[in-house]
């Protein structure tokens, strides 16, 4: 009798807790719903909301999103079924979001898990804070200098491959060449591993491109978001296969480097744990993280694999995309291309056969401006989303805790209210004089706030090294009309039809 009473009592408590959680969650949703309805935005249909905006291919959806942002700027709401999304391109609002919305939005986590796992790209704030402090030590100034020589080595292979296209009248997609170079450079520098992507038909490269596409295909078709359904779809099966290939490479690299680490450890004294955590011996990223897994139970092998995987993915794709747009812009604007080259020649003292050196890079001021302007006009990461972890007042609008806020960076960087003649390619926007008074969150190619990209200096150093190497040897040309380019949002901003260029030898005066 007593046991039965205790059993029923516990059951009542359990049911009460379940009901309380449901009511708590429901009341949270009602609060978000109430305040979101006060925002302007396109007319939404019952239940399905604004999902009809997502009918079409990636290019068509990208155009629709950009048009809606422009129509309802600076802030509006749209409904992904019953789920509200709040869009904004106002720098003051964006600053609040990125500094008080450190949690990545659920929709990006759900669609991007197979891409990023539980890495610092998508993990919860508590885990992100811990792991970011670890991973960032692999990008110290001393290590960046050691990575530079790998950049130069991989650029030599790129030149060898591009020479086959020299003086060819038929244009080619420069992204295919640069992306494989960046993959080689990232793996060779931070991981100490040669994937040889430039001289092989890499299944990894193809798997990554496929998974990037499928991630946004899932976001653009919300009915594919639930895992219980998605894993049985053709997209879900393709996504799983691509993930297996991608994680397979990360695991292979870790296994081989761990073996080398073990052999080296047998010849050296045991390292102090504090020395390992601080990376006082300035080991490359992977070697350092392997040490961490041996001495930190919270940073296990699965975590190591996820972090290494996202370093490869984030490092090679975004840099390659940014460089491809830069070269396309230089090909279309010959006067700017010549000005970049003039500065480069002056830094090299007129000796175009001299290899670029790391100390040359800070002197390339105009090249900095060109890179920044290209990344403004063609934002490498076109859109990001965050979950707000505290109530925020945005002008006349109140944004409650738990809301999903979307920042269309591509629209922000092309906003008429922030940029004069925003579709014009004009590096002069980034002279020190013209940057004065500009809101720091009007230009965020690497994100902003505490959860911005940890590889900014790495990417900048690599991009300038590769750009200088190419411009010493080639003049770039294109037949594309840059006013008629068609783009589509994925993890990075993809150009429909590719970055089609031609190359000729640069005249050496």
Tab-separated table of N, CA and C in Angstrom, residues 336-487:
chain	number	residue	atom	x	y	z
A	336	UNK	N	42.138	49.594	-61.299
A	336	UNK	CA	42.393	49.212	-59.909
A	336	UNK	C	43.412	48.076	-59.856
A	337	UNK	N	43.319	47.143	-60.801
A	337	UNK	CA	44.302	46.050	-60.866
A	337	UNK	C	45.715	46.622	-61.053
A	338	UNK	N	45.837	47.613	-61.922
A	338	UNK	CA	47.155	48.193	-62.171
A	338	UNK	C	47.682	48.946	-60.953
A	339	UNK	N	46.770	49.556	-60.213
A	339	UNK	CA	47.204	50.291	-59.021
A	339	UNK	C	47.689	49.328	-57.930
A	340	UNK	N	47.000	48.204	-57.791
A	340	UNK	CA	47.442	47.181	-56.836
A	340	UNK	C	48.830	46.686	-57.223
A	341	UNK	N	49.013	46.449	-58.517
A	341	UNK	CA	50.297	45.932	-59.002
A	341	UNK	C	51.418	46.956	-58.840
A	342	UNK	N	51.102	48.212	-59.069
A	342	UNK	CA	52.120	49.264	-58.903
A	342	UNK	C	52.639	49.286	-57.472
A	343	UNK	N	51.708	49.213	-56.517
A	343	UNK	CA	52.114	49.173	-55.115
A	343	UNK	C	52.950	47.929	-54.830
A	344	UNK	N	52.523	46.801	-55.375
A	344	UNK	CA	53.237	45.541	-55.174
A	344	UNK	C	54.656	45.615	-55.715
A	345	UNK	N	54.807	46.181	-56.905
A	345	UNK	CA	56.129	46.292	-57.525
A	345	UNK	C	57.054	47.190	-56.690
A	346	UNK	N	56.458	48.246	-56.133
A	346	UNK	CA	57.260	49.145	-55.296
A	346	UNK	C	57.749	48.441	-54.035
A	347	UNK	N	56.874	47.624	-53.438
A	347	UNK	CA	57.250	46.885	-52.233
A	347	UNK	C	58.342	45.865	-52.545
A	348	UNK	N	58.280	45.287	-53.751
A	348	UNK	CA	59.276	44.281	-54.155
A	348	UNK	C	60.509	44.920	-54.788
A	349	UNK	N	60.582	46.243	-54.760
A	349	UNK	CA	61.706	46.973	-55.346
A	349	UNK	C	61.895	46.651	-56.828
A	350	UNK	N	60.775	46.399	-57.503
A	350	UNK	CA	60.817	46.164	-58.938
A	350	UNK	C	61.245	44.772	-59.345
A	351	UNK	N	61.605	43.917	-58.382
A	351	UNK	CA	62.059	42.560	-58.697
A	351	UNK	C	60.896	41.585	-58.567
A	352	UNK	N	60.198	41.340	-59.683
A	352	UNK	CA	59.019	40.482	-59.648
A	352	UNK	C	59.358	39.012	-59.461
A	353	UNK	N	60.627	38.670	-59.599
A	353	UNK	CA	61.037	37.281	-59.393
A	353	UNK	C	61.347	36.996	-57.920
A	354	UNK	N	61.380	38.066	-57.118
A	354	UNK	CA	61.644	37.842	-55.702
A	354	UNK	C	60.396	37.315	-55.018
A	355	UNK	N	60.506	36.206	-54.293
A	355	UNK	CA	59.337	35.665	-53.588
A	355	UNK	C	58.814	36.664	-52.560
A	356	UNK	N	57.513	36.697	-52.406
A	356	UNK	CA	56.914	37.566	-51.398
A	356	UNK	C	57.351	37.094	-50.014
A	357	UNK	N	57.630	38.033	-49.129
A	357	UNK	CA	58.050	37.711	-47.769
A	357	UNK	C	57.011	38.226	-46.781
A	358	UNK	N	57.002	37.644	-45.609
A	358	UNK	CA	55.971	37.994	-44.632
A	358	UNK	C	56.052	39.463	-44.218
A	359	UNK	N	57.249	40.023	-44.206
A	359	UNK	CA	57.402	41.430	-43.832
A	359	UNK	C	56.905	42.382	-44.917
A	360	UNK	N	56.670	41.856	-46.119
A	360	UNK	CA	56.143	42.685	-47.208
A	360	UNK	C	54.647	42.961	-47.021
A	361	UNK	N	53.950	42.049	-46.383
A	361	UNK	CA	52.486	42.099	-46.357
A	361	UNK	C	51.913	43.365	-45.718
A	362	UNK	N	52.420	43.824	-44.560
A	362	UNK	CA	51.843	45.041	-43.969
A	362	UNK	C	52.023	46.288	-44.839
A	363	UNK	N	52.958	46.256	-45.771
A	363	UNK	CA	53.225	47.410	-46.624
A	363	UNK	C	52.204	47.541	-47.759
A	364	UNK	N	51.439	46.488	-47.996
A	364	UNK	CA	50.482	46.483	-49.111
A	364	UNK	C	49.157	47.109	-48.653
A	365	UNK	N	49.159	48.409	-48.459
A	365	UNK	CA	48.010	49.128	-47.911
A	365	UNK	C	46.829	49.176	-48.889
A	366	UNK	N	47.139	49.449	-50.159
A	366	UNK	CA	46.045	49.535	-51.135
A	366	UNK	C	45.428	48.165	-51.371
A	367	UNK	N	46.239	47.122	-51.317
A	367	UNK	CA	45.704	45.770	-51.435
A	367	UNK	C	44.723	45.482	-50.303
A	368	UNK	N	45.024	45.965	-49.110
A	368	UNK	CA	44.091	45.842	-47.982
A	368	UNK	C	42.739	46.455	-48.344
A	369	UNK	N	42.778	47.643	-48.911
A	369	UNK	CA	41.545	48.352	-49.261
A	369	UNK	C	40.746	47.590	-50.316
A	370	UNK	N	41.450	47.013	-51.287
A	370	UNK	CA	40.783	46.250	-52.347
A	370	UNK	C	40.123	44.996	-51.772
A	371	UNK	N	40.826	44.296	-50.906
A	371	UNK	CA	40.263	43.106	-50.264
A	371	UNK	C	39.018	43.463	-49.458
A	372	UNK	N	39.103	44.535	-48.695
A	372	UNK	CA	37.967	44.940	-47.868
A	372	UNK	C	36.759	45.312	-48.718
A	373	UNK	N	36.996	46.048	-49.800
A	373	UNK	CA	35.887	46.466	-50.650
A	373	UNK	C	35.244	45.274	-51.352
A	374	UNK	N	36.057	44.325	-51.780
A	374	UNK	CA	35.503	43.133	-52.433
A	374	UNK	C	34.675	42.311	-51.441
A	375	UNK	N	35.159	42.226	-50.193
A	375	UNK	CA	34.423	41.473	-49.174
A	375	UNK	C	33.202	42.239	-48.679
A	376	UNK	N	33.154	43.531	-48.952
A	376	UNK	CA	31.925	44.286	-48.682
A	376	UNK	C	30.875	43.973	-49.737
A	377	UNK	N	31.274	44.121	-50.991
A	377	UNK	CA	30.332	43.967	-52.092
A	377	UNK	C	29.883	42.522	-52.268
A	378	UNK	N	30.783	41.580	-51.972
A	378	UNK	CA	30.466	40.152	-52.101
A	378	UNK	C	30.809	39.470	-50.785
A	379	UNK	N	29.926	39.626	-49.823
A	379	UNK	CA	30.171	39.120	-48.472
A	379	UNK	C	30.399	37.620	-48.498
A	380	UNK	N	31.558	37.209	-48.017
A	380	UNK	CA	31.909	35.795	-48.061
A	380	UNK	C	30.864	34.947	-47.351
A	381	UNK	N	30.514	35.340	-46.137
A	381	UNK	CA	29.408	34.696	-45.412
A	381	UNK	C	28.210	35.627	-45.546
A	382	UNK	N	27.204	35.259	-46.337
A	382	UNK	CA	26.137	36.208	-46.670
A	382	UNK	C	25.109	36.428	-45.580
A	383	UNK	N	24.988	35.464	-44.650
A	383	UNK	CA	23.916	35.577	-43.658
A	383	UNK	C	24.284	34.783	-42.405
A	384	UNK	N	23.981	35.339	-41.239
A	384	UNK	CA	24.191	34.638	-39.976
A	384	UNK	C	22.946	34.815	-39.119
A	385	UNK	N	22.806	33.978	-38.098
A	385	UNK	CA	21.630	34.052	-37.229
A	385	UNK	C	22.026	33.733	-35.795
A	386	UNK	N	21.414	34.426	-34.865
A	386	UNK	CA	21.699	34.235	-33.440
A	386	UNK	C	20.401	34.154	-32.638
A	387	UNK	N	20.483	33.478	-31.507
A	387	UNK	CA	19.379	33.467	-30.551
A	387	UNK	C	19.677	34.488	-29.462
A	388	UNK	N	18.725	35.371	-29.200
A	388	UNK	CA	18.915	36.423	-28.211
A	388	UNK	C	18.765	35.839	-26.809
A	389	UNK	N	19.750	36.099	-25.958
A	389	UNK	CA	19.735	35.528	-24.609
A	389	UNK	C	19.299	36.537	-23.550
A	390	UNK	N	18.906	37.732	-23.982
A	390	UNK	CA	18.345	38.727	-23.059
A	390	UNK	C	17.421	39.649	-23.852
A	391	UNK	N	16.481	40.262	-23.162
A	391	UNK	CA	15.587	41.216	-23.824
A	391	UNK	C	16.386	42.402	-24.365
A	392	UNK	N	16.026	42.846	-25.586
A	392	UNK	CA	16.726	43.972	-26.208
A	392	UNK	C	15.705	44.965	-26.747
A	393	UNK	N	15.948	46.237	-26.494
A	393	UNK	CA	15.132	47.293	-27.078
A	393	UNK	C	15.821	47.789	-28.341
A	394	UNK	N	15.179	47.646	-29.494
A	394	UNK	CA	15.738	48.099	-30.762
A	394	UNK	C	14.875	49.242	-31.289
A	395	UNK	N	15.281	50.462	-30.966
A	395	UNK	CA	14.485	51.607	-31.381
A	395	UNK	C	13.115	51.551	-30.744
A	396	UNK	N	12.078	51.554	-31.563
A	396	UNK	CA	10.707	51.495	-31.056
A	396	UNK	C	10.247	50.064	-30.795
A	397	UNK	N	11.092	49.100	-31.110
A	397	UNK	CA	10.667	47.712	-31.021
A	397	UNK	C	11.369	46.973	-29.882
A	398	UNK	N	10.603	46.119	-29.218
A	398	UNK	CA	11.121	45.310	-28.125
A	398	UNK	C	11.323	43.882	-28.634
A	399	UNK	N	12.562	43.366	-28.505
A	399	UNK	CA	12.881	42.014	-28.963
A	399	UNK	C	13.083	41.132	-27.735
A	400	UNK	N	12.174	40.191	-27.483
A	400	UNK	CA	12.257	39.388	-26.255
A	400	UNK	C	13.313	38.296	-26.300
A	401	UNK	N	13.774	37.927	-25.138
A	401	UNK	CA	14.731	36.840	-24.975
A	401	UNK	C	14.201	35.577	-25.657
A	402	UNK	N	15.101	34.862	-26.357
A	402	UNK	CA	14.712	33.634	-27.041
A	402	UNK	C	14.397	33.830	-28.512
A	403	UNK	N	14.313	35.095	-28.956
A	403	UNK	CA	14.010	35.374	-30.365
A	403	UNK	C	15.191	34.973	-31.256
A	404	UNK	N	14.875	34.580	-32.486
A	404	UNK	CA	15.900	34.289	-33.480
A	404	UNK	C	16.085	35.505	-34.370
A	405	UNK	N	17.285	36.080	-34.331
A	405	UNK	CA	17.580	37.269	-35.136
A	405	UNK	C	18.510	36.898	-36.283
A	406	UNK	N	18.170	37.345	-37.469
A	406	UNK	CA	18.924	37.040	-38.681
A	406	UNK	C	19.601	38.316	-39.177
A	407	UNK	N	20.899	38.209	-39.451
A	407	UNK	CA	21.664	39.347	-39.972
A	407	UNK	C	22.105	39.028	-41.399
A	408	UNK	N	21.425	39.577	-42.396
A	408	UNK	CA	21.827	39.369	-43.793
A	408	UNK	C	23.017	40.278	-44.118
A	409	UNK	N	24.222	39.780	-43.902
A	409	UNK	CA	25.426	40.600	-44.060
A	409	UNK	C	25.536	41.165	-45.469
A	410	UNK	N	25.141	40.377	-46.451
A	410	UNK	CA	25.198	40.854	-47.839
A	410	UNK	C	24.351	42.107	-48.013
A	411	UNK	N	23.175	42.133	-47.414
A	411	UNK	CA	22.299	43.310	-47.492
A	411	UNK	C	22.875	44.469	-46.686
A	412	UNK	N	23.421	44.180	-45.513
A	412	UNK	CA	24.047	45.209	-44.683
A	412	UNK	C	25.139	45.930	-45.451
A	413	UNK	N	25.973	45.172	-46.139
A	413	UNK	CA	27.111	45.745	-46.866
A	413	UNK	C	26.694	46.464	-48.148
A	414	UNK	N	25.409	46.328	-48.513
A	414	UNK	CA	24.922	47.005	-49.717
A	414	UNK	C	23.787	47.983	-49.401
A	415	UNK	N	23.659	48.338	-48.140
A	415	UNK	CA	22.567	49.206	-47.707
A	415	UNK	C	22.811	50.650	-48.162
A	416	UNK	N	21.834	51.224	-48.881
A	416	UNK	CA	21.947	52.596	-49.394
A	416	UNK	C	22.068	53.616	-48.260
A	417	UNK	N	21.573	53.273	-47.093
A	417	UNK	CA	21.638	54.203	-45.963
A	417	UNK	C	23.031	54.261	-45.343
A	418	UNK	N	23.863	53.270	-45.658
A	418	UNK	CA	25.193	53.182	-45.052
A	418	UNK	C	26.315	53.438	-46.051
A	419	UNK	N	26.044	53.154	-47.325
A	419	UNK	CA	27.091	53.225	-48.342
A	419	UNK	C	26.598	54.030	-49.547
A	420	UNK	N	27.376	55.018	-49.946
A	420	UNK	CA	27.044	55.792	-51.135
A	420	UNK	C	27.314	54.949	-52.378
A	421	UNK	N	26.321	54.906	-53.273
A	421	UNK	CA	26.444	54.108	-54.500
A	421	UNK	C	26.967	52.703	-54.149
A	422	UNK	N	26.207	51.942	-53.355
A	422	UNK	CA	26.707	50.700	-52.739
A	422	UNK	C	27.102	49.592	-53.707
A	423	UNK	N	26.578	49.601	-54.932
A	423	UNK	CA	26.911	48.529	-55.873
A	423	UNK	C	28.165	48.835	-56.687
A	424	UNK	N	28.752	49.993	-56.445
A	424	UNK	CA	29.984	50.357	-57.139
A	424	UNK	C	31.188	49.787	-56.393
A	425	UNK	N	32.139	49.234	-57.151
A	425	UNK	CA	33.372	48.712	-56.559
A	425	UNK	C	34.345	49.873	-56.376
A	426	UNK	N	34.532	50.287	-55.118
A	426	UNK	CA	35.335	51.480	-54.847
A	426	UNK	C	36.191	51.278	-53.595
A	427	UNK	N	37.443	50.847	-53.754
A	427	UNK	CA	38.324	50.623	-52.606
A	427	UNK	C	38.566	51.869	-51.763
A	428	UNK	N	38.316	53.065	-52.336
A	428	UNK	CA	38.560	54.305	-51.593
A	428	UNK	C	37.649	54.434	-50.373
A	429	UNK	N	36.626	53.599	-50.298
A	429	UNK	CA	35.759	53.611	-49.109
A	429	UNK	C	36.560	53.293	-47.845
A	430	UNK	N	37.685	52.603	-48.035
A	430	UNK	CA	38.428	52.114	-46.885
A	430	UNK	C	39.742	52.860	-46.656
A	431	UNK	N	39.817	54.101	-47.140
A	431	UNK	CA	40.927	54.949	-46.716
A	431	UNK	C	40.672	55.331	-45.254
A	432	UNK	N	41.711	55.634	-44.505
A	432	UNK	CA	41.512	56.033	-43.099
A	432	UNK	C	40.528	57.192	-42.947
A	433	UNK	N	40.572	58.140	-43.896
A	433	UNK	CA	39.685	59.298	-43.814
A	433	UNK	C	38.226	58.887	-44.000
A	434	UNK	N	37.976	58.025	-44.982
A	434	UNK	CA	36.596	57.628	-45.274
A	434	UNK	C	36.029	56.658	-44.252
A	435	UNK	N	36.884	56.010	-43.490
A	435	UNK	CA	36.410	55.075	-42.468
A	435	UNK	C	36.048	55.787	-41.165
A	436	UNK	N	36.505	57.020	-41.011
A	436	UNK	CA	36.196	57.771	-39.799
A	436	UNK	C	34.686	58.010	-39.690
A	437	UNK	N	34.151	57.762	-38.511
A	437	UNK	CA	32.732	58.001	-38.288
A	437	UNK	C	31.829	56.861	-38.722
A	438	UNK	N	32.370	55.868	-39.428
A	438	UNK	CA	31.548	54.736	-39.867
A	438	UNK	C	31.303	53.808	-38.674
A	439	UNK	N	30.087	53.377	-38.523
A	439	UNK	CA	29.752	52.496	-37.397
A	439	UNK	C	30.524	51.185	-37.523
A	440	UNK	N	31.143	50.703	-36.448
A	440	UNK	CA	31.960	49.483	-36.533
A	440	UNK	C	31.189	48.246	-36.958
A	441	UNK	N	29.864	48.269	-36.815
A	441	UNK	CA	29.069	47.112	-37.221
A	441	UNK	C	28.368	47.328	-38.561
A	442	UNK	N	28.807	48.351	-39.304
A	442	UNK	CA	28.312	48.524	-40.671
A	442	UNK	C	29.073	47.630	-41.627
A	443	UNK	N	30.219	47.133	-41.176
A	443	UNK	CA	31.066	46.272	-42.012
A	443	UNK	C	31.575	45.123	-41.145
A	444	UNK	N	31.044	43.912	-41.377
A	444	UNK	CA	31.384	42.764	-40.522
A	444	UNK	C	31.651	41.510	-41.372
A	445	UNK	N	32.664	41.535	-42.225
A	445	UNK	CA	32.922	40.366	-43.085
A	445	UNK	C	33.307	39.108	-42.300
A	446	UNK	N	33.837	39.283	-41.092
A	446	UNK	CA	34.208	38.147	-40.254
A	446	UNK	C	33.308	38.021	-39.038
A	447	UNK	N	32.089	38.570	-39.142
A	447	UNK	CA	31.205	38.577	-37.992
A	447	UNK	C	31.602	39.694	-37.039
A	448	UNK	N	31.066	39.649	-35.833
A	448	UNK	CA	31.371	40.683	-34.855
A	448	UNK	C	31.048	40.217	-33.458
A	449	UNK	N	31.454	40.993	-32.471
A	449	UNK	CA	31.211	40.622	-31.089
A	449	UNK	C	32.151	39.523	-30.629
A	450	UNK	N	31.934	39.013	-29.428
A	450	UNK	CA	32.830	37.995	-28.863
A	450	UNK	C	32.914	36.718	-29.689
A	451	UNK	N	31.856	36.406	-30.449
A	451	UNK	CA	31.839	35.144	-31.182
A	451	UNK	C	32.179	35.344	-32.659
A	452	UNK	N	33.108	36.231	-32.928
A	452	UNK	CA	33.526	36.441	-34.318
A	452	UNK	C	34.506	35.351	-34.752
A	453	UNK	N	34.986	35.441	-35.967
A	453	UNK	CA	35.897	34.434	-36.510
A	453	UNK	C	37.248	34.504	-35.804
A	454	UNK	N	37.797	33.343	-35.410
A	454	UNK	CA	39.088	33.335	-34.711
A	454	UNK	C	40.259	33.349	-35.690
A	455	UNK	N	39.988	33.150	-36.974
A	455	UNK	CA	41.082	33.047	-37.941
A	455	UNK	C	41.253	34.267	-38.821
A	456	UNK	N	40.876	35.452	-38.331
A	456	UNK	CA	40.928	36.668	-39.157
A	456	UNK	C	42.350	36.952	-39.627
A	457	UNK	N	43.304	36.973	-38.707
A	457	UNK	CA	44.693	37.290	-39.080
A	457	UNK	C	45.274	36.225	-40.005
A	458	UNK	N	44.912	34.969	-39.741
A	458	UNK	CA	45.368	33.863	-40.587
A	458	UNK	C	44.861	34.052	-42.009
A	459	UNK	N	43.546	34.307	-42.142
A	459	UNK	CA	42.933	34.467	-43.467
A	459	UNK	C	43.521	35.665	-44.201
A	460	UNK	N	43.718	36.768	-43.474
A	460	UNK	CA	44.229	37.989	-44.111
A	460	UNK	C	45.649	37.768	-44.635
A	461	UNK	N	46.465	37.089	-43.841
A	461	UNK	CA	47.840	36.828	-44.244
A	461	UNK	C	47.873	35.912	-45.472
A	462	UNK	N	47.041	34.890	-45.457
A	462	UNK	CA	47.023	33.971	-46.597
A	462	UNK	C	46.527	34.656	-47.861
A	463	UNK	N	45.448	35.426	-47.747
A	463	UNK	CA	44.873	36.061	-48.927
A	463	UNK	C	45.848	37.042	-49.572
A	464	UNK	N	46.534	37.821	-48.762
A	464	UNK	CA	47.487	38.788	-49.318
A	464	UNK	C	48.684	38.080	-49.947
A	465	UNK	N	49.106	36.985	-49.324
A	465	UNK	CA	50.232	36.219	-49.885
A	465	UNK	C	49.881	35.648	-51.246
A	466	UNK	N	48.722	35.035	-51.346
A	466	UNK	CA	48.319	34.422	-52.614
A	466	UNK	C	48.055	35.485	-53.677
A	467	UNK	N	47.395	36.560	-53.298
A	467	UNK	CA	47.079	37.622	-54.256
A	467	UNK	C	48.354	38.252	-54.807
A	468	UNK	N	49.323	38.508	-53.938
A	468	UNK	CA	50.590	39.081	-54.382
A	468	UNK	C	51.327	38.135	-55.320
A	469	UNK	N	51.291	36.854	-54.995
A	469	UNK	CA	51.960	35.847	-55.830
A	469	UNK	C	51.369	35.802	-57.233
A	470	UNK	N	50.052	35.843	-57.315
A	470	UNK	CA	49.386	35.764	-58.625
A	470	UNK	C	49.591	37.034	-59.441
A	471	UNK	N	49.476	38.181	-58.806
A	471	UNK	CA	49.565	39.436	-59.550
A	471	UNK	C	50.976	39.738	-60.034
A	472	UNK	N	51.974	39.125	-59.439
A	472	UNK	CA	53.343	39.272	-59.942
A	472	UNK	C	53.510	38.582	-61.291
A	473	UNK	N	52.676	37.616	-61.580
A	473	UNK	CA	52.856	36.771	-62.758
A	473	UNK	C	51.786	36.948	-63.824
A	474	UNK	N	50.564	37.255	-63.390
A	474	UNK	CA	49.459	37.260	-64.349
A	474	UNK	C	48.688	38.578	-64.347
A	475	UNK	N	48.143	38.855	-65.514
A	475	UNK	CA	47.123	39.896	-65.627
A	475	UNK	C	45.797	39.172	-65.802
A	476	UNK	N	44.788	39.610	-65.062
A	476	UNK	CA	43.493	38.922	-65.074
A	476	UNK	C	42.485	39.671	-65.932
A	477	UNK	N	41.698	38.901	-66.679
A	477	UNK	CA	40.693	39.449	-67.584
A	477	UNK	C	39.387	38.684	-67.378
A	478	UNK	N	38.272	39.327	-67.679
A	478	UNK	CA	36.981	38.641	-67.628
A	478	UNK	C	36.041	39.224	-68.671
A	479	UNK	N	35.164	38.385	-69.186
A	479	UNK	CA	34.135	38.822	-70.116
A	479	UNK	C	32.790	38.997	-69.409
A	480	UNK	N	32.766	38.715	-68.103
A	480	UNK	CA	31.519	38.828	-67.345
A	480	UNK	C	31.168	40.287	-67.108
A	481	UNK	N	29.881	40.582	-67.144
A	481	UNK	CA	29.369	41.890	-66.745
A	481	UNK	C	29.016	41.795	-65.266
A	482	UNK	N	29.780	42.476	-64.423
A	482	UNK	CA	29.591	42.327	-62.989
A	482	UNK	C	28.257	42.880	-62.496
A	483	UNK	N	27.599	43.678	-63.317
A	483	UNK	CA	26.263	44.180	-62.949
A	483	UNK	C	25.182	43.135	-63.173
A	484	UNK	N	25.550	42.041	-63.834
A	484	UNK	CA	24.557	41.008	-64.147
A	484	UNK	C	24.868	39.685	-63.455
A	485	UNK	N	25.750	39.701	-62.466
A	485	UNK	CA	26.099	38.458	-61.759
A	485	UNK	C	24.892	37.912	-61.000
A	486	UNK	N	24.783	36.603	-60.983
A	486	UNK	CA	23.708	35.940	-60.246
A	486	UNK	C	24.337	35.129	-59.109
A	487	UNK	N	23.843	35.376	-57.908
A	487	UNK	CA	24.437	34.739	-56.729
A	487	UNK	C	23.411	33.904	-55.987
